[in-house]
Amino acid sequence: MKYFIIILCSISLFVSCKSSDDQIEDMLSEYVKNIVKNPNSVDIHKFQVYDKVYNSEYRMDLPEKSKNNAITGKSDYVTFLFSAKNSDGIEIFREVSVYFDKTKKTFNSSFPENIDIENGNLSGTCKYYFGNLLTNWQIQNYCNDTNVTIMNVDTLGGRKKHITTVQNGTYEVNKIIPGKYFFKLINYNINLENVYGNYGNKKNYFMLGEIKKIMDFYQIYGREPYGYSDKKLFDVTIKKLERYQGEANETEFFDRDVIDIWKDFKKSVNHKFLDDFDIEDDYRYLNQFDNILIEPSIPTNHNIYIKNYFY
């Protein structure tokens, strides 16, 4: 009799948990189906409930994973992965967070706000400016003939690279799957060594600054999708650059210093990143790296204005 009761309790617990999972999955599915154009193709792959729990250290409510992954009075939002087919019949995957309303029976908002899966497009203008603060020399223009590369970094549906060129000061890329992308701009006609060398006496100091911009971008955005091949070397290199920035007036930097720092950067990061974005000696040319979100169904505008002041 004792074992019979235990078995009954186990079955009851299993059914209860399964029912809770089904309830959340149904809620998520219903939410997505009201948004996408092919609701019958919606598939919820996984989800995680987050509770709002008081943190005594920070003295405020903070999100925390639900231990039972079930809806309770503390439930705040759910992160989940879903897929559905867009108008072209292509299955698109998206990771989304949706926030409960007060009743905990439905959701009233999401992040990102637009979770549609239809293709988007990207366009924008591109300009640059260089100004020497001592000589008042300056030059500005549109970034014509600049190469623009974007690649998705949420790779649920595989990596997709788009490449275009700036013409008449503008660029455009169409039919882009929505999601997070890295954006790289580079113009091989604008050699920064020539710019800094002709109009300043601290060329290599400013070249090191160009490397630091790229390393700062990677440190903030690249570590999650790509990671490092040598994290210790990366940390040592960026600390060295930070020290160099404070020695601008005391230290003379040489071409060898710049080349060695760049080599260490390339050794320290994931080589997949270097291959994906065709990175060779990018610091020598007009460049910019950005992290952008391509919105579905509506145009995404990303204007570039690179301003470099030196002395």
PDB file of C-alpha atoms in Angstrom:
ATOM      1  CA  MET A   1       0.000   0.000   0.000  1.00  0.00           C
ATOM      2  CA  LYS A   2       2.877   2.342   0.858  1.00  0.00           C
ATOM      3  CA  TYR A   3       4.542   1.794  -2.539  1.00  0.00           C
ATOM      4  CA  PHE A   4       1.187   2.237  -4.285  1.00  0.00           C
ATOM      5  CA  ILE A   5       0.742   5.661  -2.688  1.00  0.00           C
ATOM      6  CA  ILE A   6       4.285   6.675  -3.681  1.00  0.00           C
ATOM      7  CA  ILE A   7       3.611   5.652  -7.283  1.00  0.00           C
ATOM      8  CA  LEU A   8       0.346   7.610  -7.313  1.00  0.00           C
ATOM      9  CA  CYS A   9       2.137  10.698  -5.962  1.00  0.00           C
ATOM     10  CA  SER A  10       4.852  10.369  -8.596  1.00  0.00           C
ATOM     11  CA  ILE A  11       2.302  10.089 -11.391  1.00  0.00           C
ATOM     12  CA  SER A  12       0.400  13.064  -9.997  1.00  0.00           C
ATOM     13  CA  LEU A  13       3.574  15.147  -9.837  1.00  0.00           C
ATOM     14  CA  PHE A  14       4.518  14.185 -13.407  1.00  0.00           C
ATOM     15  CA  VAL A  15       1.091  15.118 -14.743  1.00  0.00           C
ATOM     16  CA  SER A  16       1.158  18.400 -12.811  1.00  0.00           C
ATOM     17  CA  CYS A  17       4.572  19.372 -14.211  1.00  0.00           C
ATOM     18  CA  LYS A  18       3.605  18.380 -17.716  1.00  0.00           C
ATOM     19  CA  SER A  19       0.414  20.377 -17.412  1.00  0.00           C
ATOM     20  CA  SER A  20       2.385  23.451 -16.302  1.00  0.00           C
ATOM     21  CA  ASP A  21       4.781  23.072 -19.217  1.00  0.00           C
ATOM     22  CA  ASP A  22       1.915  22.686 -21.644  1.00  0.00           C
ATOM     23  CA  GLN A  23       0.205  25.768 -20.232  1.00  0.00           C
ATOM     24  CA  ILE A  24       3.268  27.967 -20.730  1.00  0.00           C
ATOM     25  CA  GLU A  25       3.985  26.539 -24.179  1.00  0.00           C
ATOM     26  CA  ASP A  26       0.361  27.171 -25.212  1.00  0.00           C
ATOM     27  CA  MET A  27       0.568  30.759 -23.952  1.00  0.00           C
ATOM     28  CA  LEU A  28       3.791  31.363 -25.876  1.00  0.00           C
ATOM     29  CA  SER A  29       2.460  29.734 -29.011  1.00  0.00           C
ATOM     30  CA  GLU A  30      -0.726  31.796 -28.904  1.00  0.00           C
ATOM     31  CA  TYR A  31       1.265  34.998 -28.422  1.00  0.00           C
ATOM     32  CA  VAL A  32       3.495  34.301 -31.434  1.00  0.00           C
ATOM     33  CA  LYS A  33       0.654  33.077 -33.666  1.00  0.00           C
ATOM     34  CA  ASN A  34      -1.067  36.453 -33.332  1.00  0.00           C
ATOM     35  CA  ILE A  35       2.046  38.108 -34.826  1.00  0.00           C
ATOM     36  CA  VAL A  36       3.488  35.934 -37.605  1.00  0.00           C
ATOM     37  CA  LYS A  37       1.894  35.497 -41.045  1.00  0.00           C
ATOM     38  CA  ASN A  38       2.053  31.682 -40.996  1.00  0.00           C
ATOM     39  CA  PRO A  39       0.684  30.831 -37.529  1.00  0.00           C
ATOM     40  CA  ASN A  40       0.365  27.115 -38.303  1.00  0.00           C
ATOM     41  CA  SER A  41       4.154  26.893 -38.698  1.00  0.00           C
ATOM     42  CA  VAL A  42       4.925  28.159 -35.165  1.00  0.00           C
ATOM     43  CA  ASP A  43       7.028  25.811 -33.047  1.00  0.00           C
ATOM     44  CA  ILE A  44       8.139  26.563 -29.468  1.00  0.00           C
ATOM     45  CA  HIS A  45      11.485  24.822 -28.925  1.00  0.00           C
ATOM     46  CA  LYS A  46      12.390  25.727 -25.334  1.00  0.00           C
ATOM     47  CA  PHE A  47      11.566  28.272 -22.643  1.00  0.00           C
ATOM     48  CA  GLN A  48      12.693  29.488 -19.242  1.00  0.00           C
ATOM     49  CA  VAL A  49      10.577  31.334 -16.670  1.00  0.00           C
ATOM     50  CA  TYR A  50      12.230  34.128 -14.682  1.00  0.00           C
ATOM     51  CA  ASP A  51      10.964  35.281 -11.282  1.00  0.00           C
ATOM     52  CA  LYS A  52      11.371  38.678  -9.705  1.00  0.00           C
ATOM     53  CA  VAL A  53      13.171  38.044  -6.407  1.00  0.00           C
ATOM     54  CA  TYR A  54      14.347  40.542  -3.799  1.00  0.00           C
ATOM     55  CA  ASN A  55      18.143  40.745  -3.592  1.00  0.00           C
ATOM     56  CA  SER A  56      19.351  41.871  -0.177  1.00  0.00           C
ATOM     57  CA  GLU A  57      22.812  42.803  -1.465  1.00  0.00           C
ATOM     58  CA  TYR A  58      21.466  45.267  -4.052  1.00  0.00           C
ATOM     59  CA  ARG A  59      18.270  46.003  -2.066  1.00  0.00           C
ATOM     60  CA  MET A  60      16.031  45.616  -5.079  1.00  0.00           C
ATOM     61  CA  ASP A  61      14.059  43.035  -7.039  1.00  0.00           C
ATOM     62  CA  LEU A  62      16.189  41.223  -9.631  1.00  0.00           C
ATOM     63  CA  PRO A  63      15.385  38.487 -12.179  1.00  0.00           C
ATOM     64  CA  GLU A  64      16.201  34.923 -11.220  1.00  0.00           C
ATOM     65  CA  LYS A  65      15.617  31.632 -13.020  1.00  0.00           C
ATOM     66  CA  SER A  66      12.525  29.814 -11.760  1.00  0.00           C
ATOM     67  CA  LYS A  67      13.671  26.566 -10.137  1.00  0.00           C
ATOM     68  CA  ASN A  68      10.529  24.715 -11.238  1.00  0.00           C
ATOM     69  CA  ASN A  69      10.219  26.631 -14.513  1.00  0.00           C
ATOM     70  CA  ALA A  70       6.563  27.227 -13.655  1.00  0.00           C
ATOM     71  CA  ILE A  71       4.264  30.243 -13.343  1.00  0.00           C
ATOM     72  CA  THR A  72       3.912  31.622  -9.803  1.00  0.00           C
ATOM     73  CA  GLY A  73       3.057  34.942  -8.230  1.00  0.00           C
ATOM     74  CA  LYS A  74       6.724  35.952  -8.566  1.00  0.00           C
ATOM     75  CA  SER A  75       6.930  35.228 -12.307  1.00  0.00           C
ATOM     76  CA  ASP A  76       8.155  38.231 -14.284  1.00  0.00           C
ATOM     77  CA  TYR A  77       8.988  37.093 -17.825  1.00  0.00           C
ATOM     78  CA  VAL A  78       9.786  34.095 -20.025  1.00  0.00           C
ATOM     79  CA  THR A  79      12.684  33.746 -22.452  1.00  0.00           C
ATOM     80  CA  PHE A  80      12.041  31.289 -25.261  1.00  0.00           C
ATOM     81  CA  LEU A  81      13.187  30.055 -28.631  1.00  0.00           C
ATOM     82  CA  PHE A  82      10.653  29.691 -31.423  1.00  0.00           C
ATOM     83  CA  SER A  83      10.648  29.146 -35.142  1.00  0.00           C
ATOM     84  CA  ALA A  84       8.118  29.809 -37.899  1.00  0.00           C
ATOM     85  CA  LYS A  85       8.117  30.085 -41.670  1.00  0.00           C
ATOM     86  CA  ASN A  86       8.148  33.537 -43.243  1.00  0.00           C
ATOM     87  CA  SER A  87       6.378  34.574 -46.437  1.00  0.00           C
ATOM     88  CA  ASP A  88       9.172  32.995 -48.518  1.00  0.00           C
ATOM     89  CA  GLY A  89       8.641  29.654 -46.795  1.00  0.00           C
ATOM     90  CA  ILE A  90      11.982  29.861 -44.952  1.00  0.00           C
ATOM     91  CA  GLU A  91      12.048  28.692 -41.332  1.00  0.00           C
ATOM     92  CA  ILE A  92      13.287  31.526 -39.111  1.00  0.00           C
ATOM     93  CA  PHE A  93      14.457  31.100 -35.510  1.00  0.00           C
ATOM     94  CA  ARG A  94      14.213  33.857 -32.922  1.00  0.00           C
ATOM     95  CA  GLU A  95      15.014  34.194 -29.225  1.00  0.00           C
ATOM     96  CA  VAL A  96      12.558  36.424 -27.384  1.00  0.00           C
ATOM     97  CA  SER A  97      11.611  37.531 -23.872  1.00  0.00           C
ATOM     98  CA  VAL A  98       7.927  38.149 -23.082  1.00  0.00           C
ATOM     99  CA  TYR A  99       6.623  39.824 -19.933  1.00  0.00           C
ATOM    100  CA  PHE A 100       3.580  38.666 -17.953  1.00  0.00           C
ATOM    101  CA  ASP A 101       0.649  40.940 -17.264  1.00  0.00           C
ATOM    102  CA  LYS A 102      -0.659  41.221 -13.700  1.00  0.00           C
ATOM    103  CA  THR A 103      -2.940  38.193 -14.040  1.00  0.00           C
ATOM    104  CA  LYS A 104      -0.056  35.923 -15.177  1.00  0.00           C
ATOM    105  CA  LYS A 105      -2.446  34.529 -17.800  1.00  0.00           C
ATOM    106  CA  THR A 106      -1.016  36.332 -20.802  1.00  0.00           C
ATOM    107  CA  PHE A 107       1.841  38.593 -21.909  1.00  0.00           C
ATOM    108  CA  ASN A 108       1.705  42.338 -22.477  1.00  0.00           C
ATOM    109  CA  SER A 109       5.110  43.125 -24.033  1.00  0.00           C
ATOM    110  CA  SER A 110       8.237  41.580 -25.480  1.00  0.00           C
ATOM    111  CA  PHE A 111      11.925  42.200 -26.028  1.00  0.00           C
ATOM    112  CA  PRO A 112      12.759  42.835 -28.759  1.00  0.00           C
ATOM    113  CA  GLU A 113       9.512  44.710 -29.256  1.00  0.00           C
ATOM    114  CA  ASN A 114       9.063  43.531 -32.850  1.00  0.00           C
ATOM    115  CA  ILE A 115       9.278  39.716 -32.970  1.00  0.00           C
ATOM    116  CA  ASP A 116       7.944  39.273 -36.488  1.00  0.00           C
ATOM    117  CA  ILE A 117      10.015  36.983 -38.738  1.00  0.00           C
ATOM    118  CA  GLU A 118       9.602  38.675 -42.131  1.00  0.00           C
ATOM    119  CA  ASN A 119      12.709  39.967 -43.918  1.00  0.00           C
ATOM    120  CA  GLY A 120      13.963  43.457 -43.166  1.00  0.00           C
ATOM    121  CA  ASN A 121      16.334  45.791 -44.955  1.00  0.00           C
ATOM    122  CA  LEU A 122      19.168  48.081 -43.929  1.00  0.00           C
ATOM    123  CA  SER A 123      20.154  51.456 -45.326  1.00  0.00           C
ATOM    124  CA  GLY A 124      21.945  54.611 -44.281  1.00  0.00           C
ATOM    125  CA  THR A 125      24.318  57.424 -45.108  1.00  0.00           C
ATOM    126  CA  CYS A 126      28.062  57.363 -44.576  1.00  0.00           C
ATOM    127  CA  LYS A 127      30.345  60.358 -43.957  1.00  0.00           C
ATOM    128  CA  TYR A 128      33.744  60.959 -42.392  1.00  0.00           C
ATOM    129  CA  TYR A 129      35.602  63.922 -40.885  1.00  0.00           C
ATOM    130  CA  PHE A 130      39.259  64.390 -39.918  1.00  0.00           C
ATOM    131  CA  GLY A 131      40.455  67.499 -38.132  1.00  0.00           C
ATOM    132  CA  ASN A 132      43.879  68.530 -36.812  1.00  0.00           C
ATOM    133  CA  LEU A 133      43.298  70.621 -33.687  1.00  0.00           C
ATOM    134  CA  LEU A 134      46.704  72.335 -33.927  1.00  0.00           C
ATOM    135  CA  THR A 135      46.899  73.255 -37.612  1.00  0.00           C
ATOM    136  CA  ASN A 136      43.138  73.596 -38.225  1.00  0.00           C
ATOM    137  CA  TRP A 137      43.552  71.253 -41.210  1.00  0.00           C
ATOM    138  CA  GLN A 138      40.383  69.328 -41.883  1.00  0.00           C
ATOM    139  CA  ILE A 139      38.822  67.109 -44.483  1.00  0.00           C
ATOM    140  CA  GLN A 140      35.328  65.664 -44.746  1.00  0.00           C
ATOM    141  CA  ASN A 141      33.435  63.787 -47.392  1.00  0.00           C
ATOM    142  CA  TYR A 142      31.062  60.934 -48.099  1.00  0.00           C
ATOM    143  CA  CYS A 143      32.533  57.438 -47.674  1.00  0.00           C
ATOM    144  CA  ASN A 144      32.128  56.495 -51.318  1.00  0.00           C
ATOM    145  CA  ASP A 145      33.616  53.125 -52.374  1.00  0.00           C
ATOM    146  CA  THR A 146      33.547  51.983 -48.765  1.00  0.00           C
ATOM    147  CA  ASN A 147      32.854  48.266 -48.227  1.00  0.00           C
ATOM    148  CA  VAL A 148      30.027  47.372 -45.835  1.00  0.00           C
ATOM    149  CA  THR A 149      29.725  43.864 -44.381  1.00  0.00           C
ATOM    150  CA  ILE A 150      27.034  42.629 -42.010  1.00  0.00           C
ATOM    151  CA  MET A 151      26.712  39.156 -40.508  1.00  0.00           C
ATOM    152  CA  ASN A 152      24.221  37.759 -38.024  1.00  0.00           C
ATOM    153  CA  VAL A 153      25.604  36.867 -34.619  1.00  0.00           C
ATOM    154  CA  ASP A 154      22.543  34.994 -33.365  1.00  0.00           C
ATOM    155  CA  THR A 155      23.281  31.972 -35.512  1.00  0.00           C
ATOM    156  CA  LEU A 156      20.223  29.813 -34.878  1.00  0.00           C
ATOM    157  CA  GLY A 157      19.506  29.658 -38.592  1.00  0.00           C
ATOM    158  CA  GLY A 158      23.167  29.608 -39.663  1.00  0.00           C
ATOM    159  CA  ARG A 159      25.478  32.491 -40.492  1.00  0.00           C
ATOM    160  CA  LYS A 160      24.507  34.775 -43.344  1.00  0.00           C
ATOM    161  CA  LYS A 161      26.851  37.440 -44.695  1.00  0.00           C
ATOM    162  CA  HIS A 162      25.731  40.482 -46.704  1.00  0.00           C
ATOM    163  CA  ILE A 163      28.212  42.732 -48.522  1.00  0.00           C
ATOM    164  CA  THR A 164      27.584  46.037 -50.275  1.00  0.00           C
ATOM    165  CA  THR A 165      29.387  49.266 -51.218  1.00  0.00           C
ATOM    166  CA  VAL A 166      28.692  52.905 -50.361  1.00  0.00           C
ATOM    167  CA  GLN A 167      27.779  54.873 -53.475  1.00  0.00           C
ATOM    168  CA  ASN A 168      26.792  58.559 -53.557  1.00  0.00           C
ATOM    169  CA  GLY A 169      27.095  58.597 -49.782  1.00  0.00           C
ATOM    170  CA  THR A 170      24.522  55.868 -49.145  1.00  0.00           C
ATOM    171  CA  TYR A 171      24.319  52.100 -48.868  1.00  0.00           C
ATOM    172  CA  GLU A 172      21.483  49.563 -48.820  1.00  0.00           C
ATOM    173  CA  VAL A 173      21.046  45.839 -48.140  1.00  0.00           C
ATOM    174  CA  ASN A 174      17.715  44.109 -48.800  1.00  0.00           C
ATOM    175  CA  LYS A 175      16.046  40.853 -47.733  1.00  0.00           C
ATOM    176  CA  ILE A 176      17.803  40.391 -44.396  1.00  0.00           C
ATOM    177  CA  ILE A 177      16.617  37.880 -41.813  1.00  0.00           C
ATOM    178  CA  PRO A 178      15.768  39.848 -38.624  1.00  0.00           C
ATOM    179  CA  GLY A 179      18.080  39.630 -35.634  1.00  0.00           C
ATOM    180  CA  LYS A 180      21.409  40.822 -34.204  1.00  0.00           C
ATOM    181  CA  TYR A 181      24.219  41.635 -36.625  1.00  0.00           C
ATOM    182  CA  PHE A 182      27.799  42.820 -36.609  1.00  0.00           C
ATOM    183  CA  PHE A 183      28.425  45.712 -38.983  1.00  0.00           C
ATOM    184  CA  LYS A 184      31.844  46.428 -40.466  1.00  0.00           C
ATOM    185  CA  LEU A 185      32.739  49.405 -42.644  1.00  0.00           C
ATOM    186  CA  ILE A 186      36.151  49.848 -44.271  1.00  0.00           C
ATOM    187  CA  ASN A 187      37.556  52.112 -46.986  1.00  0.00           C
ATOM    188  CA  TYR A 188      40.914  50.999 -48.357  1.00  0.00           C
ATOM    189  CA  ASN A 189      41.303  54.302 -50.233  1.00  0.00           C
ATOM    190  CA  ILE A 190      41.680  56.246 -46.985  1.00  0.00           C
ATOM    191  CA  ASN A 191      44.989  55.269 -45.404  1.00  0.00           C
ATOM    192  CA  LEU A 192      45.126  56.488 -41.802  1.00  0.00           C
ATOM    193  CA  GLU A 193      48.901  56.254 -41.655  1.00  0.00           C
ATOM    194  CA  ASN A 194      49.041  58.883 -44.395  1.00  0.00           C
ATOM    195  CA  VAL A 195      46.416  61.049 -42.710  1.00  0.00           C
ATOM    196  CA  TYR A 196      48.133  61.040 -39.304  1.00  0.00           C
ATOM    197  CA  GLY A 197      51.642  61.044 -40.761  1.00  0.00           C
ATOM    198  CA  ASN A 198      51.168  64.139 -42.944  1.00  0.00           C
ATOM    199  CA  TYR A 199      49.305  66.279 -40.434  1.00  0.00           C
ATOM    200  CA  GLY A 200      50.528  65.248 -37.013  1.00  0.00           C
ATOM    201  CA  ASN A 201      53.708  64.327 -35.121  1.00  0.00           C
ATOM    202  CA  LYS A 202      52.176  61.423 -33.191  1.00  0.00           C
ATOM    203  CA  LYS A 203      51.224  59.077 -36.010  1.00  0.00           C
ATOM    204  CA  ASN A 204      51.878  55.845 -34.171  1.00  0.00           C
ATOM    205  CA  TYR A 205      50.105  57.049 -31.029  1.00  0.00           C
ATOM    206  CA  PHE A 206      46.957  57.599 -33.087  1.00  0.00           C
ATOM    207  CA  MET A 207      47.405  54.293 -34.920  1.00  0.00           C
ATOM    208  CA  LEU A 208      47.445  52.551 -31.552  1.00  0.00           C
ATOM    209  CA  GLY A 209      44.209  54.392 -30.784  1.00  0.00           C
ATOM    210  CA  GLU A 210      42.664  52.897 -33.933  1.00  0.00           C
ATOM    211  CA  ILE A 211      43.568  49.405 -32.729  1.00  0.00           C
ATOM    212  CA  LYS A 212      42.061  50.124 -29.323  1.00  0.00           C
ATOM    213  CA  LYS A 213      38.729  51.075 -30.929  1.00  0.00           C
ATOM    214  CA  ILE A 214      38.550  47.673 -32.602  1.00  0.00           C
ATOM    215  CA  MET A 215      39.597  45.872 -29.416  1.00  0.00           C
ATOM    216  CA  ASP A 216      37.000  47.773 -27.375  1.00  0.00           C
ATOM    217  CA  PHE A 217      34.311  46.646 -29.801  1.00  0.00           C
ATOM    218  CA  TYR A 218      35.430  43.028 -29.550  1.00  0.00           C
ATOM    219  CA  GLN A 219      35.651  43.175 -25.766  1.00  0.00           C
ATOM    220  CA  ILE A 220      32.053  44.408 -25.493  1.00  0.00           C
ATOM    221  CA  TYR A 221      30.318  42.498 -28.299  1.00  0.00           C
ATOM    222  CA  GLY A 222      32.629  39.808 -29.670  1.00  0.00           C
ATOM    223  CA  ARG A 223      33.254  37.740 -26.568  1.00  0.00           C
ATOM    224  CA  GLU A 224      29.765  36.192 -26.506  1.00  0.00           C
ATOM    225  CA  PRO A 225      29.344  34.904 -30.082  1.00  0.00           C
ATOM    226  CA  TYR A 226      33.048  34.369 -30.818  1.00  0.00           C
ATOM    227  CA  GLY A 227      35.087  34.158 -27.631  1.00  0.00           C
ATOM    228  CA  TYR A 228      38.885  34.243 -27.474  1.00  0.00           C
ATOM    229  CA  SER A 229      41.733  32.057 -28.632  1.00  0.00           C
ATOM    230  CA  ASP A 230      43.925  33.532 -25.880  1.00  0.00           C
ATOM    231  CA  LYS A 231      42.001  35.578 -23.300  1.00  0.00           C
ATOM    232  CA  LYS A 232      45.101  36.277 -21.216  1.00  0.00           C
ATOM    233  CA  LEU A 233      46.932  37.740 -24.227  1.00  0.00           C
ATOM    234  CA  PHE A 234      43.893  39.876 -25.082  1.00  0.00           C
ATOM    235  CA  ASP A 235      43.723  41.302 -21.555  1.00  0.00           C
ATOM    236  CA  VAL A 236      47.456  42.010 -21.467  1.00  0.00           C
ATOM    237  CA  THR A 237      47.304  43.720 -24.870  1.00  0.00           C
ATOM    238  CA  ILE A 238      44.374  45.988 -24.073  1.00  0.00           C
ATOM    239  CA  LYS A 239      45.929  46.977 -20.729  1.00  0.00           C
ATOM    240  CA  LYS A 240      49.110  47.842 -22.589  1.00  0.00           C
ATOM    241  CA  LEU A 241      47.100  50.083 -24.927  1.00  0.00           C
ATOM    242  CA  GLU A 242      45.413  51.770 -21.980  1.00  0.00           C
ATOM    243  CA  ARG A 243      48.835  52.478 -20.491  1.00  0.00           C
ATOM    244  CA  TYR A 244      50.092  53.839 -23.804  1.00  0.00           C
ATOM    245  CA  GLN A 245      47.157  56.262 -23.937  1.00  0.00           C
ATOM    246  CA  GLY A 246      48.385  57.808 -20.688  1.00  0.00           C
ATOM    247  CA  GLU A 247      51.930  58.149 -22.020  1.00  0.00           C
ATOM    248  CA  ALA A 248      51.160  60.251 -25.082  1.00  0.00           C
ATOM    249  CA  ASN A 249      53.403  63.116 -24.029  1.00  0.00           C
ATOM    250  CA  GLU A 250      56.238  61.061 -22.528  1.00  0.00           C
ATOM    251  CA  THR A 251      56.732  58.160 -24.942  1.00  0.00           C
ATOM    252  CA  GLU A 252      57.672  57.967 -28.594  1.00  0.00           C
ATOM    253  CA  PHE A 253      55.946  55.066 -30.321  1.00  0.00           C
ATOM    254  CA  PHE A 254      57.432  53.308 -33.325  1.00  0.00           C
ATOM    255  CA  ASP A 255      55.991  51.380 -36.274  1.00  0.00           C
ATOM    256  CA  ARG A 256      57.175  48.156 -34.630  1.00  0.00           C
ATOM    257  CA  ASP A 257      55.087  48.908 -31.510  1.00  0.00           C
ATOM    258  CA  VAL A 258      51.957  49.236 -33.624  1.00  0.00           C
ATOM    259  CA  ILE A 259      52.622  46.103 -35.666  1.00  0.00           C
ATOM    260  CA  ASP A 260      53.325  43.995 -32.560  1.00  0.00           C
ATOM    261  CA  ILE A 261      50.160  45.159 -30.793  1.00  0.00           C
ATOM    262  CA  TRP A 262      48.041  44.362 -33.848  1.00  0.00           C
ATOM    263  CA  LYS A 263      49.618  40.907 -34.159  1.00  0.00           C
ATOM    264  CA  ASP A 264      48.839  40.186 -30.503  1.00  0.00           C
ATOM    265  CA  PHE A 265      45.231  41.255 -30.999  1.00  0.00           C
ATOM    266  CA  LYS A 266      44.826  38.901 -33.955  1.00  0.00           C
ATOM    267  CA  LYS A 267      46.428  36.045 -32.005  1.00  0.00           C
ATOM    268  CA  SER A 268      44.136  36.586 -29.017  1.00  0.00           C
ATOM    269  CA  VAL A 269      40.705  36.610 -30.700  1.00  0.00           C
ATOM    270  CA  ASN A 270      38.759  33.805 -32.319  1.00  0.00           C
ATOM    271  CA  HIS A 271      40.077  33.370 -35.851  1.00  0.00           C
ATOM    272  CA  LYS A 272      36.512  32.796 -37.025  1.00  0.00           C
ATOM    273  CA  PHE A 273      35.865  36.476 -36.362  1.00  0.00           C
ATOM    274  CA  LEU A 274      38.893  37.452 -38.466  1.00  0.00           C
ATOM    275  CA  ASP A 275      37.742  35.169 -41.299  1.00  0.00           C
ATOM    276  CA  ASP A 276      34.076  36.192 -41.186  1.00  0.00           C
ATOM    277  CA  PHE A 277      34.930  39.871 -41.565  1.00  0.00           C
ATOM    278  CA  ASP A 278      38.033  39.561 -43.755  1.00  0.00           C
ATOM    279  CA  ILE A 279      40.186  41.333 -41.182  1.00  0.00           C
ATOM    280  CA  GLU A 280      43.787  41.904 -42.216  1.00  0.00           C
ATOM    281  CA  ASP A 281      45.310  45.328 -41.438  1.00  0.00           C
ATOM    282  CA  ASP A 282      41.989  47.094 -40.851  1.00  0.00           C
ATOM    283  CA  TYR A 283      43.406  49.570 -38.330  1.00  0.00           C
ATOM    284  CA  ARG A 284      45.377  51.238 -41.144  1.00  0.00           C
ATOM    285  CA  TYR A 285      42.252  52.331 -43.016  1.00  0.00           C
ATOM    286  CA  LEU A 286      39.061  54.246 -42.352  1.00  0.00           C
ATOM    287  CA  ASN A 287      36.924  51.717 -40.484  1.00  0.00           C
ATOM    288  CA  GLN A 288      34.101  51.269 -38.053  1.00  0.00           C
ATOM    289  CA  PHE A 289      32.585  48.260 -36.281  1.00  0.00           C
ATOM    290  CA  ASP A 290      29.049  48.342 -34.909  1.00  0.00           C
ATOM    291  CA  ASN A 291      26.463  46.079 -33.322  1.00  0.00           C
ATOM    292  CA  ILE A 292      23.018  46.508 -34.902  1.00  0.00           C
ATOM    293  CA  LEU A 293      19.540  44.979 -34.757  1.00  0.00           C
ATOM    294  CA  ILE A 294      17.738  44.333 -38.049  1.00  0.00           C
ATOM    295  CA  GLU A 295      14.036  44.891 -37.554  1.00  0.00           C
ATOM    296  CA  PRO A 296      11.597  42.611 -39.387  1.00  0.00           C
ATOM    297  CA  SER A 297       9.196  43.946 -42.021  1.00  0.00           C
ATOM    298  CA  ILE A 298      10.253  47.571 -41.573  1.00  0.00           C
ATOM    299  CA  PRO A 299      13.372  49.464 -42.765  1.00  0.00           C
ATOM    300  CA  THR A 300      16.321  49.672 -40.372  1.00  0.00           C
ATOM    301  CA  ASN A 301      18.300  52.895 -40.692  1.00  0.00           C
ATOM    302  CA  HIS A 302      21.944  53.039 -39.604  1.00  0.00           C
ATOM    303  CA  ASN A 303      23.780  56.253 -40.455  1.00  0.00           C
ATOM    304  CA  ILE A 304      27.555  56.437 -40.063  1.00  0.00           C
ATOM    305  CA  TYR A 305      29.493  59.614 -39.316  1.00  0.00           C
ATOM    306  CA  ILE A 306      33.109  58.903 -38.386  1.00  0.00           C
ATOM    307  CA  LYS A 307      34.758  61.854 -36.638  1.00  0.00           C
ATOM    308  CA  ASN A 308      38.483  61.773 -35.911  1.00  0.00           C
ATOM    309  CA  TYR A 309      40.157  64.707 -34.149  1.00  0.00           C
ATOM    310  CA  PHE A 310      43.930  64.711 -33.645  1.00  0.00           C
ATOM    311  CA  TYR A 311      46.790  67.106 -32.951  1.00  0.00           C
TER     312      TYR A 311
END
